[in-house]
Short mmCIF file of C-alpha atoms in Angstrom, two decimals:
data_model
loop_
_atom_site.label_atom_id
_atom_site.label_comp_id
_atom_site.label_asym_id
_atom_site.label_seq_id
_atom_site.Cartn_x
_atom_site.Cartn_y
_atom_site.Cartn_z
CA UNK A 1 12.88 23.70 -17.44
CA UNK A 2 14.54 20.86 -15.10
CA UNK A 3 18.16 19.63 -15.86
CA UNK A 4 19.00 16.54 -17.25
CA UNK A 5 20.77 14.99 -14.29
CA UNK A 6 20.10 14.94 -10.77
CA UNK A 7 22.91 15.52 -8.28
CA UNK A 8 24.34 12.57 -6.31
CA UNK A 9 22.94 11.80 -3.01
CA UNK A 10 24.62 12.75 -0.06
CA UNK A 11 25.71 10.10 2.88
CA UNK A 12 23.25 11.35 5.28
CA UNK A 13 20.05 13.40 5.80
CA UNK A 14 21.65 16.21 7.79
CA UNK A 15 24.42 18.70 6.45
CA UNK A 16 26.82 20.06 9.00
CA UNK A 17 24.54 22.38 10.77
CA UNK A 18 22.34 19.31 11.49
CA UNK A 19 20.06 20.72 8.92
CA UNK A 20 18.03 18.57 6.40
CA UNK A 21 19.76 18.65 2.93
CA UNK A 22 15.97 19.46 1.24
CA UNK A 23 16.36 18.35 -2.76
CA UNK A 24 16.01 15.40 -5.51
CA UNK A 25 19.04 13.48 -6.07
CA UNK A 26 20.02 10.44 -7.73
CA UNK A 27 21.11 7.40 -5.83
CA UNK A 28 20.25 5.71 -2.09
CA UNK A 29 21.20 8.36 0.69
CA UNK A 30 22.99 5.59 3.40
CA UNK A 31 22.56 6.82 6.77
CA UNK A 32 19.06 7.68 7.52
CA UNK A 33 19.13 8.81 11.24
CA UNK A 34 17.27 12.32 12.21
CA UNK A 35 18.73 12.12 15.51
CA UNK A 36 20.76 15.26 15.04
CA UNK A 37 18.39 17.33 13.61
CA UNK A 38 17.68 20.45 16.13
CA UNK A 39 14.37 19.53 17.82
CA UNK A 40 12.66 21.63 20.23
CA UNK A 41 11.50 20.40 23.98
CA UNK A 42 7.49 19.52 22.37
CA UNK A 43 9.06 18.11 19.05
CA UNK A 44 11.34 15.63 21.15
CA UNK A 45 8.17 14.52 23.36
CA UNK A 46 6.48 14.14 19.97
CA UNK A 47 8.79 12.75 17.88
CA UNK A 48 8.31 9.16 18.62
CA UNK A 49 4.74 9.84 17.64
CA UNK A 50 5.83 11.42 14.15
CA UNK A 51 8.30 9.48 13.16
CA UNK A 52 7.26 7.43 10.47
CA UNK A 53 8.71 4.97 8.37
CA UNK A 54 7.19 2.88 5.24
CA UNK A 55 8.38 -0.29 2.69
CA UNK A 56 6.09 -0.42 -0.37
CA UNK A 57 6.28 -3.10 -3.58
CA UNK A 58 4.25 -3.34 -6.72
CA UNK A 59 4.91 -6.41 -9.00
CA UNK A 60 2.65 -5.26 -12.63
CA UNK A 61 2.50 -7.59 -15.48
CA UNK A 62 -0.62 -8.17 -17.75
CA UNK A 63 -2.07 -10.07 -16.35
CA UNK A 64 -2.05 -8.66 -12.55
CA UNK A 65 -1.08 -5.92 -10.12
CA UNK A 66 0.04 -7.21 -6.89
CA UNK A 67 0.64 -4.28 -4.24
CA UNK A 68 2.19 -4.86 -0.92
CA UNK A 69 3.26 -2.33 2.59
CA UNK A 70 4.67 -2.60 5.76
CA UNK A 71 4.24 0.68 7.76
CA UNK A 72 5.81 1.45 11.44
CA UNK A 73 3.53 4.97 12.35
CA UNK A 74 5.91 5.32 15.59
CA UNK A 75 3.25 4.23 17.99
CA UNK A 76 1.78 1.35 16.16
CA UNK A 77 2.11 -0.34 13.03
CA UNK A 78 0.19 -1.84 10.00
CA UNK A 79 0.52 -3.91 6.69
CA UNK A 80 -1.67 -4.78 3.39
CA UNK A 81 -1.30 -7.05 0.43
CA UNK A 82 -3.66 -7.98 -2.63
CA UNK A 83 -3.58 -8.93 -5.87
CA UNK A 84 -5.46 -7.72 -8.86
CA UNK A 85 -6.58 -9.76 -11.32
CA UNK A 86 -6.84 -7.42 -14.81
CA UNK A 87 -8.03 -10.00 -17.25
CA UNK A 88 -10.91 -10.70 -14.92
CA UNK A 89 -10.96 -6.97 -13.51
CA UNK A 90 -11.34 -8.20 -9.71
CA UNK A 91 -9.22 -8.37 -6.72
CA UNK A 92 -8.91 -11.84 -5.44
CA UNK A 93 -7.21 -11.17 -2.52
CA UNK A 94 -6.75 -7.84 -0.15
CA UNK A 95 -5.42 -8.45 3.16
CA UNK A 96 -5.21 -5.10 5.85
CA UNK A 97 -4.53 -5.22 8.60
CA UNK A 98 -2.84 -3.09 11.87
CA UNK A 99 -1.38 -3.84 15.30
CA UNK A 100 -3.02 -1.68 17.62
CA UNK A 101 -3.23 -1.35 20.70
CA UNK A 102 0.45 -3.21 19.70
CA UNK A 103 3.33 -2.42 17.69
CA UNK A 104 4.65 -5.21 15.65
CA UNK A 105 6.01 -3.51 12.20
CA UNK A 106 9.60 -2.76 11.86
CA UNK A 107 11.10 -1.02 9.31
CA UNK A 108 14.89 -0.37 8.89
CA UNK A 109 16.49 2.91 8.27
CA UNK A 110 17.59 2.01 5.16
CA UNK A 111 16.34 1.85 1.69
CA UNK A 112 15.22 -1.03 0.19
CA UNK A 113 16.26 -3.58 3.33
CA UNK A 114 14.51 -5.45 5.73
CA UNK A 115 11.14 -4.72 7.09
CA UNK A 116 8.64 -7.01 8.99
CA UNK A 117 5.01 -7.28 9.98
CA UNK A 118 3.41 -10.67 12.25
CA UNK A 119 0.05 -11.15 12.71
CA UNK A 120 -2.72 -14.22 12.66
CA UNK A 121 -4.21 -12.47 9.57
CA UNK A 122 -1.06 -11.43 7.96
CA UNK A 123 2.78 -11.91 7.71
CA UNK A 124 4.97 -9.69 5.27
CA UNK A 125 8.78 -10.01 5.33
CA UNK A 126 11.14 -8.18 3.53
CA UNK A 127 14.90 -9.54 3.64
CA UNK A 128 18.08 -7.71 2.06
CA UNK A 129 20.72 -10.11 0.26
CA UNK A 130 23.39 -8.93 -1.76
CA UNK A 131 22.05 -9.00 -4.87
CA UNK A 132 18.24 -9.09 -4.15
CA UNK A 133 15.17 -8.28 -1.69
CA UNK A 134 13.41 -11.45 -0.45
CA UNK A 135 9.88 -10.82 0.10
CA UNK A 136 7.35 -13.50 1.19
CA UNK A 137 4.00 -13.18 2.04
CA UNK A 138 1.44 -14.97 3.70
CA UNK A 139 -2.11 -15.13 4.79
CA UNK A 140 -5.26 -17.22 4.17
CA UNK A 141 -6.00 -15.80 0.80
CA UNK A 142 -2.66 -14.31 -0.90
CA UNK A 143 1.04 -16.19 -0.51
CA UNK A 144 3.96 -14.75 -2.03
CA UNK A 145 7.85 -15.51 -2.66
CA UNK A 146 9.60 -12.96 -5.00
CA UNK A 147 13.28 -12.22 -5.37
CA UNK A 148 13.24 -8.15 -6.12
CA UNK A 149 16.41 -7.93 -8.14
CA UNK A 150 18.29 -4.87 -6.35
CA UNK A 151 22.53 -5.37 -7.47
CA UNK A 152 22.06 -3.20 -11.14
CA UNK A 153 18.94 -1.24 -11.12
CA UNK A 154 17.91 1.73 -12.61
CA UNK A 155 19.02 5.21 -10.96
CA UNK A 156 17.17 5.49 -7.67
CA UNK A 157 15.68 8.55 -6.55
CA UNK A 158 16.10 10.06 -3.32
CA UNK A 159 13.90 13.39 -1.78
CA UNK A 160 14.08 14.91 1.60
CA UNK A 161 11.70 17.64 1.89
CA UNK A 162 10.15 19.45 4.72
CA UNK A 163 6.71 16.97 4.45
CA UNK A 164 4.28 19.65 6.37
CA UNK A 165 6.49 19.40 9.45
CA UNK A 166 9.90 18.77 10.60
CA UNK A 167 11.23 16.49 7.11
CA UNK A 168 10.79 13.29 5.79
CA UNK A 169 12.72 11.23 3.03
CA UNK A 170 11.96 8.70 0.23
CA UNK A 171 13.40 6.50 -1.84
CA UNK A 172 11.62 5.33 -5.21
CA UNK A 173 13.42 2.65 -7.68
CA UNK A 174 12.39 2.16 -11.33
CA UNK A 175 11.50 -1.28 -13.27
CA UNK A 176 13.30 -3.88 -11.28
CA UNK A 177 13.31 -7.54 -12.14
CA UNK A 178 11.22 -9.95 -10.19
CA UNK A 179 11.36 -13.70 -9.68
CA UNK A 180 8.88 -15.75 -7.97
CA UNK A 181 5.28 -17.07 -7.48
CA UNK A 182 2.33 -16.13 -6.09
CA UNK A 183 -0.79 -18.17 -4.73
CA UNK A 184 -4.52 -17.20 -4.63
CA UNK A 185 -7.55 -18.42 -5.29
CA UNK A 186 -5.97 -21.82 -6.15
CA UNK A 187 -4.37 -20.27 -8.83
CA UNK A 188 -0.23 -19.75 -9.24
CA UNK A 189 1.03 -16.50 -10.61
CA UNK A 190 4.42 -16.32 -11.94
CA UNK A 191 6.46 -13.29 -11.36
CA UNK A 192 8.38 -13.77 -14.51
CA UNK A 193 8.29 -11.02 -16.84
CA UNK A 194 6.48 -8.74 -13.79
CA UNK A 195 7.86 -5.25 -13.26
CA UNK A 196 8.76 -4.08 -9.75
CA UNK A 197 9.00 -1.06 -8.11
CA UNK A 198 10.30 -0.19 -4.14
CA UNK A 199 8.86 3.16 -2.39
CA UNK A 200 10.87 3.69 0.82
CA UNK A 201 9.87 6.28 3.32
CA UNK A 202 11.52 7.71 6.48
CA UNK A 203 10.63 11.15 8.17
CA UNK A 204 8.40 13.22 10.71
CA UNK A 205 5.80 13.87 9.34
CA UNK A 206 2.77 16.30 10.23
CA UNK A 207 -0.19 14.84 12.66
CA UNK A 208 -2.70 15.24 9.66
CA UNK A 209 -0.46 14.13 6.24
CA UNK A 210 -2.19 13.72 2.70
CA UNK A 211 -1.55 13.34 -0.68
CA UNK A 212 -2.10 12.12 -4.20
CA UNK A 213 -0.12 9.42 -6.15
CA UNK A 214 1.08 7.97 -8.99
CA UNK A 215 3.52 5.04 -10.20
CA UNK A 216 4.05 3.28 -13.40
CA UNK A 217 7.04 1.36 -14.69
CA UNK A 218 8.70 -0.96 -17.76
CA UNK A 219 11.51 -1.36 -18.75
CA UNK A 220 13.34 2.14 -19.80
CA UNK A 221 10.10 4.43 -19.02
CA UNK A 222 8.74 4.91 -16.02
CA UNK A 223 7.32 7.78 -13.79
CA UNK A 224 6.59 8.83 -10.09
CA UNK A 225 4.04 11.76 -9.41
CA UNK A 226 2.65 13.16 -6.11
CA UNK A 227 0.80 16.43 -5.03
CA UNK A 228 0.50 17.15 -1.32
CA UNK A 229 3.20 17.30 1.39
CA UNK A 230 6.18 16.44 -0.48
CA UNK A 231 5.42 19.21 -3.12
CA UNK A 232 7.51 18.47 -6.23
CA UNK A 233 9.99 16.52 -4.72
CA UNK A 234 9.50 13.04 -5.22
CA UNK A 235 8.23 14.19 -9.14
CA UNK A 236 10.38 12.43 -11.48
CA UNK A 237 10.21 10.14 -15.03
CA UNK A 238 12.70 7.40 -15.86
CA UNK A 239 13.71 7.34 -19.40
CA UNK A 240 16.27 4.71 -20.37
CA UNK A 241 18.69 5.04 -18.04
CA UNK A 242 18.38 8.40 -17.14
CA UNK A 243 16.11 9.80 -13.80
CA UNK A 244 14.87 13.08 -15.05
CA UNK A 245 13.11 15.86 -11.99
CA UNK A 246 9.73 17.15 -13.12
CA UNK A 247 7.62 20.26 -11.36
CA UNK A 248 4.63 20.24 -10.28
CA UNK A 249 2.02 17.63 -11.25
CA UNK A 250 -1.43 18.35 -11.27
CA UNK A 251 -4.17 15.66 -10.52
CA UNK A 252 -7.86 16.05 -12.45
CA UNK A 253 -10.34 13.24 -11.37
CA UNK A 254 -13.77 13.25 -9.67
CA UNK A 255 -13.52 12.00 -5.94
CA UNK A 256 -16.98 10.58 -5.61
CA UNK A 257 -16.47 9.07 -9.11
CA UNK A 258 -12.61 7.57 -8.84
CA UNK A 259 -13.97 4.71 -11.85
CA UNK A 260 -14.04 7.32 -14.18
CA UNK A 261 -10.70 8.50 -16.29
CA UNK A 262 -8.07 10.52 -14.62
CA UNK A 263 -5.89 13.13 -16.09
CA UNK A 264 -2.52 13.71 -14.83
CA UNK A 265 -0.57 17.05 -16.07
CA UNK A 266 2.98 18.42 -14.75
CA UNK A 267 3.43 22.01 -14.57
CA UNK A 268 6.60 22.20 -17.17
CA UNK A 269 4.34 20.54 -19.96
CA UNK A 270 6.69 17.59 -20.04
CA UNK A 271 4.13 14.67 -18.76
CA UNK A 272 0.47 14.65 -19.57
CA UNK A 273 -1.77 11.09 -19.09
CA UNK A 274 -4.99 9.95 -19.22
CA UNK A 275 -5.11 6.98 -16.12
CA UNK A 276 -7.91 4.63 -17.09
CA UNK A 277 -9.04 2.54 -13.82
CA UNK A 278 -9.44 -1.23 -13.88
CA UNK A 279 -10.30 -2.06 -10.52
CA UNK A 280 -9.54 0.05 -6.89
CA UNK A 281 -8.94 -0.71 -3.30
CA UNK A 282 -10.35 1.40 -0.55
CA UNK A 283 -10.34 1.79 3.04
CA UNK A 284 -11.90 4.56 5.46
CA UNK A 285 -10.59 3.67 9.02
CA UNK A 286 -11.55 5.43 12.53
CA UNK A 287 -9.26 4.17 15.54
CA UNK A 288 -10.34 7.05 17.63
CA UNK A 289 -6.89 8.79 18.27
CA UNK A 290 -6.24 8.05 14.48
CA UNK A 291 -7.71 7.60 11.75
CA UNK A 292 -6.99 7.08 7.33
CA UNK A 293 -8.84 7.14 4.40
CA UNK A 294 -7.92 6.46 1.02
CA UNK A 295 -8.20 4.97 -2.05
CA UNK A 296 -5.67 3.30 -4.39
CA UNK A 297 -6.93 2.49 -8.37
CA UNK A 298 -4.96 0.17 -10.54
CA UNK A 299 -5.56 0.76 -14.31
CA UNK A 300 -3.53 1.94 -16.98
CA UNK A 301 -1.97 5.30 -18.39
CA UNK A 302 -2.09 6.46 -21.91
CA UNK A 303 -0.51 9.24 -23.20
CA UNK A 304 3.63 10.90 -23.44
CA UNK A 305 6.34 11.73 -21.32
CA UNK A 306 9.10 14.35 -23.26
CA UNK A 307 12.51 14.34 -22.73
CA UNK A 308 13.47 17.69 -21.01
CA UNK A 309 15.94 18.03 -23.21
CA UNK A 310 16.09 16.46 -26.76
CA UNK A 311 12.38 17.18 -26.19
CA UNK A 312 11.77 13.53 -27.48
CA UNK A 313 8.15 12.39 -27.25
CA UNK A 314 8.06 9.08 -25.39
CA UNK A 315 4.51 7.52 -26.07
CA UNK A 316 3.29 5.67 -22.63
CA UNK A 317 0.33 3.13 -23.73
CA UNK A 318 -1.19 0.86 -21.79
CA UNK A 319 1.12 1.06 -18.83
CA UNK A 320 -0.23 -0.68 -15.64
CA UNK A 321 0.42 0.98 -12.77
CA UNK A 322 -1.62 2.64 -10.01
CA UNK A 323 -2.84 6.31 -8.45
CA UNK A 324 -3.70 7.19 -5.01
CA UNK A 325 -5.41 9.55 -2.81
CA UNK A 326 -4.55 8.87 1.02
CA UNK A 327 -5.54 11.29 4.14
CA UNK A 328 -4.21 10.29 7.63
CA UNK A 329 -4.20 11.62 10.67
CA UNK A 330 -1.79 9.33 12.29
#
């Protein structure tokens, strides 16, 4: 059975030793440098290959799922936007796009901060202010400007586990507040009363990397499940104001058939959801040296979460969120 706190997170990735400090805590980890961890002559020469570093958003209301990256994969980099219309169950915009044989993503090492991606088809820009993340978008179909409230959010979680190779972090918030408009289709969105959610990744990770994925906030429940190369690290449920750990998290759904219900189940009996799909975005990409295929579904969950332990059932209905199932060899 997990506790019902997480310990706090340290100042930096490495202990003393130079070591990775492998765990789940609570709260942003500051310094996110890997430059002292022990590396071997072939992991230096491939390190600026493996290092890879990642800014995610989602913005869910009831109306729409909006879902936005910027992604630095060391020797080239890459950035997608869309939003979902659920009332009509389309997308009406979906924007991907990557720099290669270029590199023009940058990501900072540090949660939640600035991170950039320039192209004809696609600019993303996330700024850090004081109290909030500026985000803007824009391309021919989607524009965005949000305000990402970021001075009193809900306990952050931060992992650093080994991630199939050398060790890779992440930071994922809970329900943040969200300001802001988006256009498509000749239609305005307001972000008012949309939930959002950061995913901040920074590690070195394995030449071949996959995993599954799930993410669902409101306010005072929310969850994050994977299964793949963080293991049961990055597992965790928001309830209130509490960040709870989970174990393992299995992930039942039929590949060829990723329309069709999922079921999502962690190993301590705590979390079990049924994730009913609404719409999905897909992408199977071969750049020779690389390549990534994946799919992301936005629907909604049904089902409980329980409190670890006042063993409280939380019911979770209609919660829009999203799962994933992403290979890369990058």
């Amino acid at each position: 059975m997990p506790s019902s706190a997480l310990p706090a997170a340290p100042d930096c990735l490495l202990d003393a030793n130079g070591q990775p400090r492998f765990g789940r805590y609570q709260g942003r980890i500051a310094q996110l440098g890997w430059h002292e961890l022990p590396l071997s002559r072939w992991q230096r020469l491939l390190r600026p290959l493996r290092h890879k570093r990642w800014q995610y958003l989602a913005l869910t209301h009831p109306n729409y799922v909006i879902g936005l990256a910027v992604v630095d994969v060391g020797w080239t980099g890459a950035a997608f936007a869309y939003l979902f219309d659920r009332r009509a169950g389309r997308l009406l915009a979906d924007v991907g796009t990557d720099s290669f044989p270029r590199h023009r993503a940058h990501v900072a090492d540090q949660a939640f901060a600035d991170a950039d991606f320039a192209s004809r088809a696609l600019t993303i820009s996330f700024s850090r202010r004081d109290a909030y993340l500026a985000v803007d978008v824009k391309s021919p179909t989607l524009q965005l400007a949000a305000h990402i409230a970021i001075s009193a959010m809900p306990p952050v979680l931060a992992a650093i586990a080994p991630g199939d190779w050398l060790a890779h972090s992440t930071h994922k918030s809970g329900a943040l507040e969200a300001s802001g408009f988006a256009d498509c289709q000749g239609q305005r969105f307001s972000l008012d009363g949309a939930i959002a959610s950061l995913d901040y990744s920074n590690g070195l990770l394995a030449r071949e990397t996959g995993w599954r994925w799930a993410s669902a906030h409101r306010a005072g429940l929310g969850f994050n499940l994977q299964q793949g190369y963080m293991g049961k690290a990055e597992n965790a449920i928001w309830i209130n104001d509490q960040l709870l750990p989970l174990e393992g998290v299995g992930f039942d759904y039929d590949p060829q058939h990723p329309l069709r219900p999922w079921q999502l189940r962690s190993d301590d009996g705590l979390l079990a959801l049924q994730f009913t799909p609404e719409g999905l975005r897909s992408k199977n990409q071969n750049l020779l040296i690389a390549s990534s295929r994946y799919i992301q579904v936005i629907g909604r969950f049904d089902g409980h979460i329980n409190h670890p332990t006042s063993q409280a059932v939380h019911v979770v209905q209609n919660l829009a969120g999203v799962t994933e199932d992403h290979f890369a060899r990058w």
